[in-house]
GROMACS .gro file of C-alpha atoms in nm:
model
  271
    1MET     CA    1  -3.059  -2.650   0.997
    2ALA     CA    2  -3.297  -2.510   0.769
    3ASP     CA    3  -3.224  -2.176   0.625
    4ILE     CA    4  -3.321  -1.888   0.836
    5ASP     CA    5  -3.562  -1.634   0.694
    6TYR     CA    6  -3.438  -1.322   0.908
    7ARG     CA    7  -3.669  -1.107   0.765
    8THR     CA    8  -3.945  -1.223   1.025
    9TYR     CA    9  -3.738  -1.124   1.312
   10VAL     CA   10  -3.832  -0.751   1.247
   11ASP     CA   11  -4.012  -0.606   1.539
   12LYS     CA   12  -3.865  -0.875   1.789
   13VAL     CA   13  -3.712  -0.778   2.105
   14VAL     CA   14  -3.363  -0.865   2.165
   15ASP     CA   15  -3.283  -0.929   2.543
   16GLY     CA   16  -3.581  -0.714   2.649
   17ARG     CA   17  -3.331  -0.388   2.528
   18TRP     CA   18  -3.322  -0.396   2.158
   19ARG     CA   19  -3.601  -0.402   1.908
   20LEU     CA   20  -3.498  -0.525   1.536
   21VAL     CA   21  -3.628  -0.247   1.305
   22ARG     CA   22  -3.493  -0.297   0.979
   23PHE     CA   23  -3.312  -0.630   0.822
   24ILE     CA   24  -2.980  -0.533   0.659
   25GLY     CA   25  -2.813  -0.827   0.558
   26LYS     CA   26  -2.683  -1.241   0.664
   27GLY     CA   27  -2.389  -1.424   0.600
   28GLY     CA   28  -2.277  -1.737   0.656
   29PHE     CA   29  -2.314  -1.745   1.020
   30GLY     CA   30  -2.569  -1.444   1.084
   31ALA     CA   31  -2.785  -1.157   0.988
   32VAL     CA   32  -2.715  -0.769   1.060
   33PHE     CA   33  -3.039  -0.559   1.186
   34GLU     CA   34  -3.070  -0.162   1.262
   35ALA     CA   35  -3.200  -0.188   1.642
   36VAL     CA   36  -3.344   0.091   1.858
   37ARG     CA   37  -3.309   0.098   2.250
   38GLU     CA   38  -3.634  -0.026   2.432
   39GLY     CA   39  -3.722   0.220   2.662
   40GLY     CA   40  -3.423   0.432   2.755
   41VAL     CA   41  -3.394   0.845   2.746
   42GLN     CA   42  -3.249   0.878   2.401
   43LYS     CA   43  -3.319   0.706   2.092
   44GLN     CA   44  -3.016   0.476   2.058
   45ARG     CA   45  -2.982   0.310   1.693
   46ARG     CA   46  -2.682   0.069   1.677
   47ALA     CA   47  -2.652  -0.264   1.447
   48LEU     CA   48  -2.719  -0.569   1.611
   49LYS     CA   49  -2.553  -0.893   1.463
   50LEU     CA   50  -2.686  -1.211   1.550
   51LEU     CA   51  -2.519  -1.547   1.514
   52LYS     CA   52  -2.711  -1.874   1.375
   53PRO     CA   53  -2.784  -2.127   1.617
   54ASP     CA   54  -2.579  -2.358   1.481
   55ALA     CA   55  -2.275  -2.171   1.414
   56PRO     CA   56  -1.904  -2.281   1.488
   57THR     CA   57  -1.783  -2.206   1.857
   58SER     CA   58  -1.497  -1.993   1.657
   59VAL     CA   59  -1.747  -1.756   1.525
   60ARG     CA   60  -1.877  -1.724   1.884
   61GLN     CA   61  -1.525  -1.642   1.981
   62ARG     CA   62  -1.504  -1.397   1.741
   63PHE     CA   63  -1.772  -1.213   1.881
   64ALA     CA   64  -1.632  -1.217   2.231
   65ARG     CA   65  -1.289  -1.068   2.093
   66GLU     CA   66  -1.461  -0.814   1.893
   67PHE     CA   67  -1.622  -0.707   2.208
   68ARG     CA   68  -1.281  -0.689   2.411
   69LEU     CA   69  -1.056  -0.522   2.178
   70THR     CA   70  -1.305  -0.286   2.038
   71ASP     CA   71  -1.340  -0.162   2.397
   72VAL     CA   72  -1.011  -0.030   2.377
   73ILE     CA   73  -1.007   0.117   2.049
   74VAL     CA   74  -1.137   0.498   2.051
   75HIS     CA   75  -1.145   0.633   1.755
   76ARG     CA   76  -1.462   0.778   1.536
   77ASN     CA   77  -1.351   0.563   1.256
   78ALA     CA   78  -1.352   0.218   1.394
   79VAL     CA   79  -1.698   0.029   1.434
   80ARG     CA   80  -1.693  -0.023   1.842
   81VAL     CA   81  -1.882  -0.338   1.974
   82TYR     CA   82  -2.059  -0.208   2.247
   83GLU     CA   83  -2.237  -0.542   2.371
   84TYR     CA   84  -2.192  -0.940   2.345
   85ASP     CA   85  -2.465  -1.155   2.535
   86LYS     CA   86  -2.742  -1.435   2.492
   87ASP     CA   87  -3.111  -1.392   2.405
   88PRO     CA   88  -3.263  -1.663   2.564
   89GLU     CA   89  -3.434  -1.720   2.263
   90LEU     CA   90  -3.223  -1.587   1.925
   91GLY     CA   91  -2.896  -1.668   2.086
   92PHE     CA   92  -2.579  -1.492   2.075
   93TYR     CA   93  -2.532  -1.101   1.980
   94ILE     CA   94  -2.320  -0.825   1.951
   95VAL     CA   95  -2.427  -0.446   1.960
   96MET     CA   96  -2.227  -0.242   1.756
   97THR     CA   97  -2.176   0.119   1.554
   98LEU     CA   98  -2.480   0.131   1.301
   99VAL     CA   99  -2.281   0.289   0.958
  100ASP     CA  100  -2.579   0.342   0.727
  101GLY     CA  101  -2.466   0.311   0.396
  102GLN     CA  102  -2.249   0.005   0.190
  103ASP     CA  103  -1.893  -0.148   0.244
  104LEU     CA  104  -1.605  -0.074   0.005
  105LYS     CA  105  -1.594  -0.375  -0.200
  106ALA     CA  106  -1.986  -0.293  -0.309
  107LYS     CA  107  -1.824   0.036  -0.415
  108LEU     CA  108  -1.539  -0.033  -0.586
  109GLU     CA  109  -1.751  -0.271  -0.822
  110SER     CA  110  -1.777   0.057  -1.080
  111GLY     CA  111  -1.383   0.130  -1.065
  112PRO     CA  112  -1.181   0.350  -0.874
  113LEU     CA  113  -1.240   0.606  -0.628
  114PRO     CA  114  -1.266   0.961  -0.720
  115VAL     CA  115  -0.957   1.069  -0.603
  116ASP     CA  116  -1.061   1.328  -0.340
  117GLU     CA  117  -1.310   1.012  -0.225
  118GLY     CA  118  -1.021   0.771  -0.223
  119LEU     CA  119  -0.798   1.008   0.008
  120ARG     CA  120  -1.058   1.071   0.248
  121VAL     CA  121  -1.151   0.706   0.255
  122SER     CA  122  -0.768   0.637   0.280
  123ASP     CA  123  -0.687   0.872   0.535
  124ARG     CA  124  -0.975   0.782   0.785
  125ILE     CA  125  -0.873   0.410   0.751
  126THR     CA  126  -0.514   0.487   0.836
  127GLU     CA  127  -0.609   0.689   1.117
  128ALA     CA  128  -0.829   0.442   1.223
  129LEU     CA  129  -0.543   0.123   1.200
  130GLU     CA  130  -0.281   0.344   1.372
  131ALA     CA  131  -0.498   0.409   1.678
  132ALA     CA  132  -0.545   0.008   1.719
  133HIS     CA  133  -0.173  -0.024   1.670
  134ARG     CA  134  -0.102   0.210   1.942
  135MET     CA  135  -0.295  -0.011   2.198
  136GLY     CA  136  -0.091  -0.324   2.060
  137ILE     CA  137  -0.382  -0.438   1.833
  138ILE     CA  138  -0.322  -0.570   1.504
  139HIS     CA  139  -0.649  -0.604   1.220
  140ARG     CA  140  -0.529  -0.896   1.075
  141ASP     CA  141  -0.815  -0.858   0.809
  142ILE     CA  142  -0.795  -0.521   0.602
  143LYS     CA  143  -0.980  -0.558   0.308
  144PRO     CA  144  -1.282  -0.309   0.111
  145GLY     CA  145  -1.539  -0.556   0.276
  146ASN     CA  146  -1.464  -0.463   0.584
  147ILE     CA  147  -1.452  -0.072   0.542
  148LEU     CA  148  -1.807   0.069   0.572
  149LEU     CA  149  -1.886   0.397   0.424
  150SER     CA  150  -2.181   0.564   0.535
  151ARG     CA  151  -2.397   0.783   0.318
  152GLY     CA  152  -2.227   1.100   0.387
  153GLY     CA  153  -1.917   0.914   0.288
  154VAL     CA  154  -1.777   0.902   0.619
  155ALA     CA  155  -1.503   0.583   0.669
  156TYR     CA  156  -1.509   0.303   0.882
  157LEU     CA  157  -1.285   0.011   0.975
  158ALA     CA  158  -1.535  -0.297   1.051
  159ASP     CA  159  -1.452  -0.674   1.162
  160TRP     CA  160  -1.251  -0.658   1.429
  161GLY     CA  161  -1.329  -1.058   1.462
  162ILE     CA  162  -0.985  -1.204   1.422
  163ALA     CA  163  -0.834  -0.904   1.552
  164LYS     CA  164  -0.501  -0.988   1.796
  165ARG     CA  165  -0.275  -0.823   2.033
  166ILE     CA  166   0.074  -0.803   1.942
  167HIS     CA  167   0.273  -1.159   2.050
  168ASP     CA  168  -0.076  -1.309   2.237
  169ASP     CA  169  -0.002  -1.637   2.170
  170SER     CA  170  -0.314  -1.716   2.460
  171GLU     CA  171  -0.597  -1.773   2.264
  172GLU     CA  172  -0.648  -2.044   2.014
  173ASP     CA  173  -0.592  -1.935   1.659
  174GLU     CA  174  -0.772  -2.103   1.360
  175ASP     CA  175  -0.555  -1.849   1.127
  176ASP     CA  176  -0.262  -2.036   1.245
  177ASP     CA  177  -0.438  -2.342   1.053
  178PRO     CA  178  -0.195  -2.416   0.716
  179SER     CA  179  -0.506  -2.653   0.565
  180ILE     CA  180  -0.765  -2.424   0.559
  181THR     CA  181  -0.884  -2.246   0.226
  182GLU     CA  182  -0.952  -1.920   0.118
  183GLY     CA  183  -1.337  -1.961   0.122
  184GLU     CA  184  -1.245  -2.116   0.496
  185ALA     CA  185  -0.978  -1.855   0.641
  186PRO     CA  186  -1.069  -1.614   0.837
  187HIS     CA  187  -0.848  -1.320   0.666
  188THR     CA  188  -0.887  -1.329   0.318
  189VAL     CA  189  -0.563  -1.447   0.100
  190ARG     CA  190  -0.569  -1.144  -0.176
  191TYR     CA  191  -0.492  -0.919   0.104
  192ALA     CA  192  -0.332  -1.130   0.393
  193SER     CA  193   0.092  -1.037   0.416
  194THR     CA  194   0.343  -1.310   0.338
  195GLU     CA  195   0.409  -1.340   0.682
  196GLN     CA  196  -0.001  -1.408   0.757
  197LEU     CA  197   0.026  -1.686   0.460
  198ARG     CA  198   0.328  -1.853   0.603
  199HIS     CA  199   0.135  -1.861   0.962
  200GLU     CA  200   0.437  -1.667   1.109
  201PRO     CA  201   0.428  -1.399   1.443
  202LEU     CA  202   0.280  -1.087   1.285
  203GLU     CA  203   0.356  -0.716   1.327
  204PRO     CA  204   0.190  -0.396   1.258
  205ALA     CA  205   0.372  -0.414   0.885
  206SER     CA  206   0.114  -0.724   0.836
  207ASP     CA  207  -0.171  -0.493   0.837
  208ILE     CA  208   0.022  -0.239   0.626
  209PHE     CA  209   0.081  -0.475   0.369
  210SER     CA  210  -0.305  -0.538   0.342
  211LEU     CA  211  -0.387  -0.172   0.385
  212GLY     CA  212  -0.132  -0.096   0.060
  213ALA     CA  213  -0.337  -0.413  -0.125
  214VAL     CA  214  -0.654  -0.215  -0.047
  215LEU     CA  215  -0.506   0.119  -0.154
  216TYR     CA  216  -0.440   0.005  -0.462
  217GLU     CA  217  -0.787  -0.087  -0.543
  218ILE     CA  218  -0.903   0.234  -0.431
  219PHE     CA  219  -0.686   0.421  -0.698
  220ALA     CA  220  -0.671   0.161  -0.966
  221GLY     CA  221  -0.967  -0.026  -1.013
  222ARG     CA  222  -0.828  -0.317  -0.990
  223ARG     CA  223  -0.716  -0.565  -0.696
  224PHE     CA  224  -0.378  -0.640  -0.635
  225LEU     CA  225  -0.180  -0.906  -0.797
  226ASP     CA  226  -0.531  -0.979  -0.997
  227ASP     CA  227  -0.367  -1.109  -1.254
  228VAL     CA  228  -0.229  -1.423  -1.074
  229ASP     CA  229  -0.453  -1.727  -1.107
  230PRO     CA  230  -0.683  -1.711  -0.774
  231LYS     CA  231  -0.636  -2.095  -0.752
  232TYR     CA  232  -0.224  -2.048  -0.689
  233LEU     CA  233  -0.260  -1.684  -0.495
  234ARG     CA  234  -0.204  -1.858  -0.123
  235SER     CA  235   0.111  -2.008  -0.239
  236TYR     CA  236   0.241  -1.765  -0.492
  237LYS     CA  237   0.212  -1.482  -0.185
  238ALA     CA  238   0.365  -1.719   0.077
  239TYR     CA  239   0.640  -1.850  -0.115
  240LYS     CA  240   0.748  -1.602  -0.421
  241PRO     CA  241   0.840  -1.252  -0.303
  242PRO     CA  242   0.950  -1.013  -0.385
  243TRP     CA  243   0.720  -0.928  -0.660
  244PRO     CA  244   0.784  -0.932  -1.026
  245GLU     CA  245   0.721  -0.644  -1.172
  246VAL     CA  246   0.339  -0.516  -1.085
  247PRO     CA  247   0.100  -0.296  -1.266
  248LEU     CA  248   0.089   0.030  -1.145
  249PRO     CA  249  -0.193   0.223  -1.374
  250PHE     CA  250  -0.229   0.552  -1.149
  251ASP     CA  251  -0.210   0.785  -1.480
  252HIS     CA  252  -0.538   0.907  -1.458
  253LEU     CA  253  -0.414   1.053  -1.116
  254PRO     CA  254  -0.341   1.437  -1.106
  255GLN     CA  255   0.038   1.525  -1.082
  256PRO     CA  256   0.232   1.492  -0.860
  257LEU     CA  257   0.002   1.333  -0.663
  258ASP     CA  258   0.020   0.995  -0.886
  259GLU     CA  259   0.384   0.938  -0.753
  260GLU     CA  260   0.311   1.050  -0.366
  261ILE     CA  261   0.032   0.748  -0.411
  262VAL     CA  262   0.254   0.566  -0.612
  263ASP     CA  263   0.533   0.571  -0.295
  264VAL     CA  264   0.270   0.511  -0.027
  265ILE     CA  265   0.150   0.198  -0.195
  266ARG     CA  266   0.510   0.052  -0.323
  267LYS     CA  267   0.627   0.087   0.041
  268CYS     CA  268   0.312  -0.085   0.206
  269VAL     CA  269   0.340  -0.393  -0.021
  270ARG     CA  270   0.715  -0.437  -0.034
  271LEU     CA  271   0.758  -0.345  -0.439
   0.00000   0.00000   0.00000
């Protein structure tokens, strides 16, 4: 299918309710817009994600799953999906929390976060994850690209498309296919736990591992296991724990905070 110029979609109205007012960006399976509710008493602003017409069925299933699961995760720092529906002309879409800013992945390109900001981001994402775990839901894709930062510095945990209820095997799960590569995987190999890469049943501890890898990056300014060749990262993480000596480049942090952060990261990633 020819590449879609989503910028031409601005000012279209989705399902007679949501006017697309700004193009935010696009990915492999669709695009995200800022949208305003038409005809409401209050001028609601949300993010609206449109799915490409030729997107695989599995991606539509992620949309539906994200809608179902975020409905029960009530936390101010968890991005919520308010609607999942299909426009007759534009196709499937979801309406979700609008975070006007950038993701943590982009933010970290310039190095580690300042200590105060890193602590705020860490606290908020940890709280959102704990709220999900209390409801029996594991995220399964904790990574910097799924953490959104508002212009005011508030962090939100986003993209619950491959989240799953603990011990729920009722849905077909593409994450259980050992043949997928990092580029195709619904999770991201660099942040996935050993048991996730081994396709074993997952508990909240798997999310905690991924969170620890993110915390490492927040405070170190480099990725966890960054010295491992990406070609071998999947097999390395799946079959060679415990890890050898992992660099802990946190000397720039003030004491005793450095020791406390290192201790938390060690416990999360099982060093």
